[in-house]
Amino acid sequence: MTEPMVRAEQVHKAYGTVEVLKGIDLQVQRGEVFCLVGPSGSGKSTFLRCINHLEKINAGRLYVDGDLVGYTEKGGKLHELKDREVARKRRDIGMVFQRFNLFPHMTALENITEAPVKVKGRSKADARGQAMELLERVGLADKAQNYPSQLSGGQQQRVAIARALAMEPKLMLFDEPTSALDPELVGDVLDVMRQLAEDGMTMIVVTHEMGFAREVGDALVFMDGGVVVESGHPREVLTNPQHERTRAFLSKVL
């Protein structure tokens, strides 16, 4: 298919009088690792949350896999989808947050099997088998019966990634997945993300890990003040930024 996995057309988002996104235009191709970088408050995380309709946009169009996000269009007018339909479409989009958001009263295995059983109607045995495969994939097969409080931050984040993958998403969103981790724990999480990229998963990653963006990313967008300032291949943007604002930002983080 030639249709991009994500297409944003003049996406605007405001909270009251504060305009956070001021007309975002971008495309994310299938199988692409798309990195969003920029200072805090630039709108990166807000845009990510708009992609799965955790935040409603105020203007523009946002498409995932060719379908409007959160709305249907009739006669040139947008009509918001019912919550049930939004939730159904959201199943195809995995999201990993800064904070791991695991259920504290459930083991790693139970955290991963919960949604496939409750939402997708899979049998417990089937979901358990898949969960063990995913724990193996993220290097935590020996932690299946551990509770979140018994895991390091990096291990919890890897369980969170496995939980998102259990829903077999077509798109994965990562909102600064390593920013809450101790530096020595970052590498294990990035290794899992590298493997996902090698497997062809379409990923949008809000990150401050410029090394990861340079090494793994296929496209990079620098955002500031709710707009796309500069975009291109990560190596090009990071080594030869064209915009003064990009240069000023990178001089502080590289």
Short mmCIF file of C-alpha atoms in Angstrom, two decimals:
data_model
loop_
_atom_site.label_atom_id
_atom_site.label_comp_id
_atom_site.label_asym_id
_atom_site.label_seq_id
_atom_site.Cartn_x
_atom_site.Cartn_y
_atom_site.Cartn_z
CA MET A 1 0.00 0.00 0.00
CA THR A 2 1.20 3.51 -0.80
CA GLU A 3 -1.03 5.17 1.81
CA PRO A 4 1.17 6.31 4.73
CA MET A 5 0.47 4.79 8.13
CA VAL A 6 -0.05 8.28 9.64
CA ARG A 7 -0.97 11.47 7.82
CA ALA A 8 -1.48 14.79 9.57
CA GLU A 9 -2.99 17.75 7.70
CA GLN A 10 -2.98 21.14 9.43
CA VAL A 11 -3.58 19.61 12.87
CA HIS A 12 -4.39 22.18 15.55
CA LYS A 13 -4.85 21.63 19.25
CA ALA A 14 -5.51 24.22 21.94
CA TYR A 15 -6.22 24.14 25.66
CA GLY A 16 -8.39 27.16 26.21
CA THR A 17 -6.49 30.11 24.77
CA VAL A 18 -3.16 28.25 24.69
CA GLU A 19 -2.47 26.90 21.20
CA VAL A 20 -0.24 23.84 21.55
CA LEU A 21 -0.28 22.58 17.95
CA LYS A 22 -0.38 25.26 15.27
CA GLY A 23 -0.94 23.38 12.04
CA ILE A 24 1.09 20.16 11.92
CA ASP A 25 1.62 18.57 8.50
CA LEU A 26 3.58 15.32 8.32
CA GLN A 27 3.48 11.73 7.07
CA VAL A 28 4.79 8.53 8.62
CA GLN A 29 5.39 5.71 6.14
CA ARG A 30 4.73 2.05 6.88
CA GLY A 31 7.60 0.30 8.60
CA GLU A 32 9.25 3.62 9.42
CA VAL A 33 10.84 4.67 12.70
CA PHE A 34 9.76 8.32 12.95
CA CYS A 35 11.44 10.37 15.68
CA LEU A 36 9.99 13.56 17.17
CA VAL A 37 12.47 15.79 19.00
CA GLY A 38 12.34 19.24 20.49
CA PRO A 39 12.25 21.15 23.77
CA SER A 40 9.69 20.52 26.49
CA GLY A 41 6.39 22.19 25.69
CA SER A 42 6.88 22.06 21.93
CA GLY A 43 3.78 19.88 21.38
CA LYS A 44 5.45 16.52 20.72
CA SER A 45 3.61 14.49 23.35
CA THR A 46 0.32 16.26 22.65
CA PHE A 47 0.60 15.33 18.97
CA LEU A 48 1.35 11.74 19.90
CA ARG A 49 -1.75 11.59 22.10
CA CYS A 50 -3.87 13.02 19.28
CA ILE A 51 -2.90 10.09 17.05
CA ASN A 52 -4.89 7.65 19.19
CA HIS A 53 -7.55 10.23 20.14
CA LEU A 54 -6.48 10.51 23.77
CA GLU A 55 -6.61 14.20 22.89
CA LYS A 56 -9.16 15.63 20.45
CA ILE A 57 -7.86 17.97 17.77
CA ASN A 58 -9.54 21.33 17.20
CA ALA A 59 -8.92 21.61 13.47
CA GLY A 60 -7.33 19.72 10.60
CA ARG A 61 -7.34 16.04 9.71
CA LEU A 62 -5.44 13.13 11.19
CA TYR A 63 -5.44 9.71 9.52
CA VAL A 64 -4.09 6.34 10.68
CA ASP A 65 -3.93 3.58 8.06
CA GLY A 66 -6.17 5.67 5.80
CA ASP A 67 -8.92 6.18 8.39
CA LEU A 68 -9.77 9.47 10.11
CA VAL A 69 -8.83 9.39 13.79
CA GLY A 70 -11.84 9.86 16.08
CA TYR A 71 -14.22 11.05 13.39
CA THR A 72 -16.12 10.08 10.28
CA GLU A 73 -16.64 12.51 7.42
CA LYS A 74 -20.05 12.98 5.78
CA GLY A 75 -20.84 15.71 3.31
CA GLY A 76 -17.58 17.49 4.08
CA LYS A 77 -18.38 17.66 7.80
CA LEU A 78 -16.72 15.75 10.63
CA HIS A 79 -18.83 13.73 13.06
CA GLU A 80 -17.20 12.39 16.19
CA LEU A 81 -17.27 8.62 16.55
CA LYS A 82 -18.92 6.97 19.54
CA ASP A 83 -16.59 6.01 22.38
CA ARG A 84 -16.96 2.32 21.59
CA GLU A 85 -15.85 2.84 17.99
CA VAL A 86 -12.91 5.00 19.09
CA ALA A 87 -11.86 2.28 21.53
CA ARG A 88 -12.12 -0.37 18.81
CA LYS A 89 -9.83 1.57 16.50
CA ARG A 90 -7.45 2.37 19.36
CA ARG A 91 -6.73 -1.36 19.76
CA ASP A 92 -4.58 -1.16 16.63
CA ILE A 93 -2.31 1.48 18.16
CA GLY A 94 0.07 0.54 20.96
CA MET A 95 1.31 3.28 23.27
CA VAL A 96 4.19 3.26 25.74
CA PHE A 97 4.33 6.17 28.19
CA GLN A 98 7.10 7.80 30.23
CA ARG A 99 5.61 6.24 33.32
CA PHE A 100 5.05 2.57 32.92
CA ASN A 101 1.38 2.50 34.02
CA LEU A 102 1.48 -1.20 34.91
CA PHE A 103 -1.23 -2.59 37.18
CA PRO A 104 0.59 -2.87 40.54
CA HIS A 105 -1.58 -5.74 41.79
CA MET A 106 -0.84 -7.92 38.74
CA THR A 107 2.27 -9.90 37.84
CA ALA A 108 4.18 -9.10 34.65
CA LEU A 109 2.42 -12.02 32.97
CA GLU A 110 -1.03 -10.86 34.13
CA ASN A 111 -0.36 -7.30 32.98
CA ILE A 112 0.30 -8.59 29.47
CA THR A 113 -2.61 -11.05 29.25
CA GLU A 114 -5.30 -8.73 30.65
CA ALA A 115 -6.18 -6.79 27.48
CA PRO A 116 -6.04 -9.68 24.97
CA VAL A 117 -8.46 -11.67 27.18
CA LYS A 118 -10.80 -8.83 28.21
CA VAL A 119 -10.74 -6.76 25.01
CA LYS A 120 -10.00 -9.24 22.24
CA GLY A 121 -11.70 -12.25 23.78
CA ARG A 122 -8.69 -14.54 23.54
CA SER A 123 -8.57 -17.63 25.71
CA LYS A 124 -6.44 -17.37 28.84
CA ALA A 125 -4.20 -20.20 27.66
CA ASP A 126 -3.65 -18.55 24.27
CA ALA A 127 -2.98 -15.14 25.84
CA ARG A 128 -0.60 -16.69 28.36
CA GLY A 129 1.37 -18.44 25.62
CA GLN A 130 1.66 -15.19 23.66
CA ALA A 131 2.63 -13.26 26.81
CA MET A 132 5.46 -15.68 27.57
CA GLU A 133 6.74 -15.31 24.01
CA LEU A 134 6.67 -11.53 24.39
CA LEU A 135 8.45 -11.66 27.76
CA GLU A 136 11.11 -13.81 26.10
CA ARG A 137 11.34 -11.24 23.31
CA VAL A 138 12.00 -8.40 25.76
CA GLY A 139 14.41 -10.49 27.82
CA LEU A 140 12.19 -11.00 30.87
CA ALA A 141 10.92 -14.57 30.64
CA ASP A 142 12.29 -15.21 34.14
CA LYS A 143 10.27 -12.30 35.58
CA ALA A 144 6.79 -13.52 34.52
CA GLN A 145 5.56 -13.98 38.10
CA ASN A 146 7.11 -10.79 39.48
CA TYR A 147 4.99 -7.81 40.44
CA PRO A 148 5.93 -4.31 39.19
CA SER A 149 7.31 -3.36 42.62
CA GLN A 150 9.80 -6.23 42.24
CA LEU A 151 11.10 -4.96 38.89
CA SER A 152 13.50 -2.15 38.02
CA GLY A 153 12.25 0.80 36.01
CA GLY A 154 13.82 -0.57 32.85
CA GLN A 155 12.22 -3.96 33.40
CA GLN A 156 8.83 -2.35 34.02
CA GLN A 157 9.15 -0.39 30.78
CA ARG A 158 9.99 -3.56 28.86
CA VAL A 159 6.90 -5.23 30.33
CA ALA A 160 4.90 -2.17 29.23
CA ILE A 161 6.23 -2.62 25.68
CA ALA A 162 5.31 -6.31 25.76
CA ARG A 163 1.83 -5.38 27.01
CA ALA A 164 1.35 -3.00 24.08
CA LEU A 165 2.60 -5.63 21.60
CA ALA A 166 0.16 -8.20 22.98
CA MET A 167 -2.66 -6.35 21.19
CA GLU A 168 -0.81 -6.90 17.88
CA PRO A 169 -0.84 -3.21 16.91
CA LYS A 170 -0.11 -1.87 13.44
CA LEU A 171 1.49 1.24 14.96
CA MET A 172 3.51 1.82 18.14
CA LEU A 173 3.74 5.20 19.86
CA PHE A 174 6.53 5.86 22.36
CA ASP A 175 6.32 8.98 24.53
CA GLU A 176 9.84 9.53 25.89
CA PRO A 177 10.04 5.87 26.98
CA THR A 178 13.47 6.20 28.62
CA SER A 179 13.22 9.62 30.27
CA ALA A 180 12.11 8.25 33.66
CA LEU A 181 14.87 5.62 33.78
CA ASP A 182 18.25 5.61 35.46
CA PRO A 183 20.93 5.99 32.76
CA GLU A 184 22.23 2.42 33.14
CA LEU A 185 18.74 1.02 32.45
CA VAL A 186 18.14 2.95 29.22
CA GLY A 187 20.11 0.60 26.97
CA ASP A 188 17.93 -2.46 27.57
CA VAL A 189 14.77 -0.58 26.59
CA LEU A 190 16.39 0.90 23.48
CA ASP A 191 17.60 -2.59 22.49
CA VAL A 192 14.00 -3.82 22.52
CA MET A 193 12.96 -0.85 20.38
CA ARG A 194 15.81 -1.54 17.94
CA GLN A 195 14.56 -5.11 17.57
CA LEU A 196 11.04 -3.86 16.89
CA ALA A 197 12.43 -1.58 14.19
CA GLU A 198 14.31 -4.48 12.61
CA ASP A 199 11.08 -6.47 12.61
CA GLY A 200 9.41 -3.72 10.56
CA MET A 201 7.11 -2.19 13.19
CA THR A 202 5.92 1.33 12.35
CA MET A 203 6.99 3.47 15.30
CA ILE A 204 6.64 7.13 16.28
CA VAL A 205 9.09 7.94 19.04
CA VAL A 206 9.18 11.14 21.08
CA THR A 207 12.71 11.02 22.43
CA HIS A 208 15.72 12.87 23.75
CA GLU A 209 17.95 9.91 22.83
CA MET A 210 19.67 11.45 19.83
CA GLY A 211 21.97 8.45 19.41
CA PHE A 212 18.94 6.20 18.99
CA ALA A 213 17.36 8.64 16.53
CA ARG A 214 20.56 8.78 14.48
CA GLU A 215 21.13 5.03 14.51
CA VAL A 216 17.61 3.62 14.19
CA GLY A 217 15.41 6.45 12.89
CA ASP A 218 14.28 6.69 9.28
CA ALA A 219 12.87 10.21 9.63
CA LEU A 220 13.19 12.97 12.19
CA VAL A 221 11.08 16.05 12.90
CA PHE A 222 12.22 18.89 15.13
CA MET A 223 9.26 20.67 16.72
CA ASP A 224 9.20 23.92 18.62
CA GLY A 225 6.32 26.16 19.65
CA GLY A 226 3.70 23.83 18.20
CA VAL A 227 5.09 23.79 14.66
CA VAL A 228 7.42 21.60 12.60
CA VAL A 229 10.62 23.64 12.33
CA GLU A 230 12.73 21.14 10.40
CA SER A 231 12.48 17.58 9.12
CA GLY A 232 14.57 15.08 7.21
CA HIS A 233 16.73 12.01 7.65
CA PRO A 234 18.02 11.90 11.25
CA ARG A 235 21.70 11.94 10.28
CA GLU A 236 21.16 14.95 8.02
CA VAL A 237 19.19 16.97 10.55
CA LEU A 238 21.46 16.09 13.48
CA THR A 239 24.76 16.73 11.68
CA ASN A 240 23.75 19.57 9.39
CA PRO A 241 20.66 21.39 10.73
CA GLN A 242 19.40 24.10 8.41
CA HIS A 243 17.38 26.18 10.86
CA GLU A 244 18.93 28.36 13.56
CA ARG A 245 16.42 27.17 16.15
CA THR A 246 17.34 23.54 15.43
CA ARG A 247 21.03 24.36 15.74
CA ALA A 248 20.47 26.10 19.09
CA PHE A 249 18.53 23.10 20.46
CA LEU A 250 21.01 20.49 19.24
CA SER A 251 23.95 22.45 20.66
CA LYS A 252 22.45 21.83 24.12
CA VAL A 253 21.58 18.14 23.76
CA LEU A 254 24.36 16.66 21.61
#
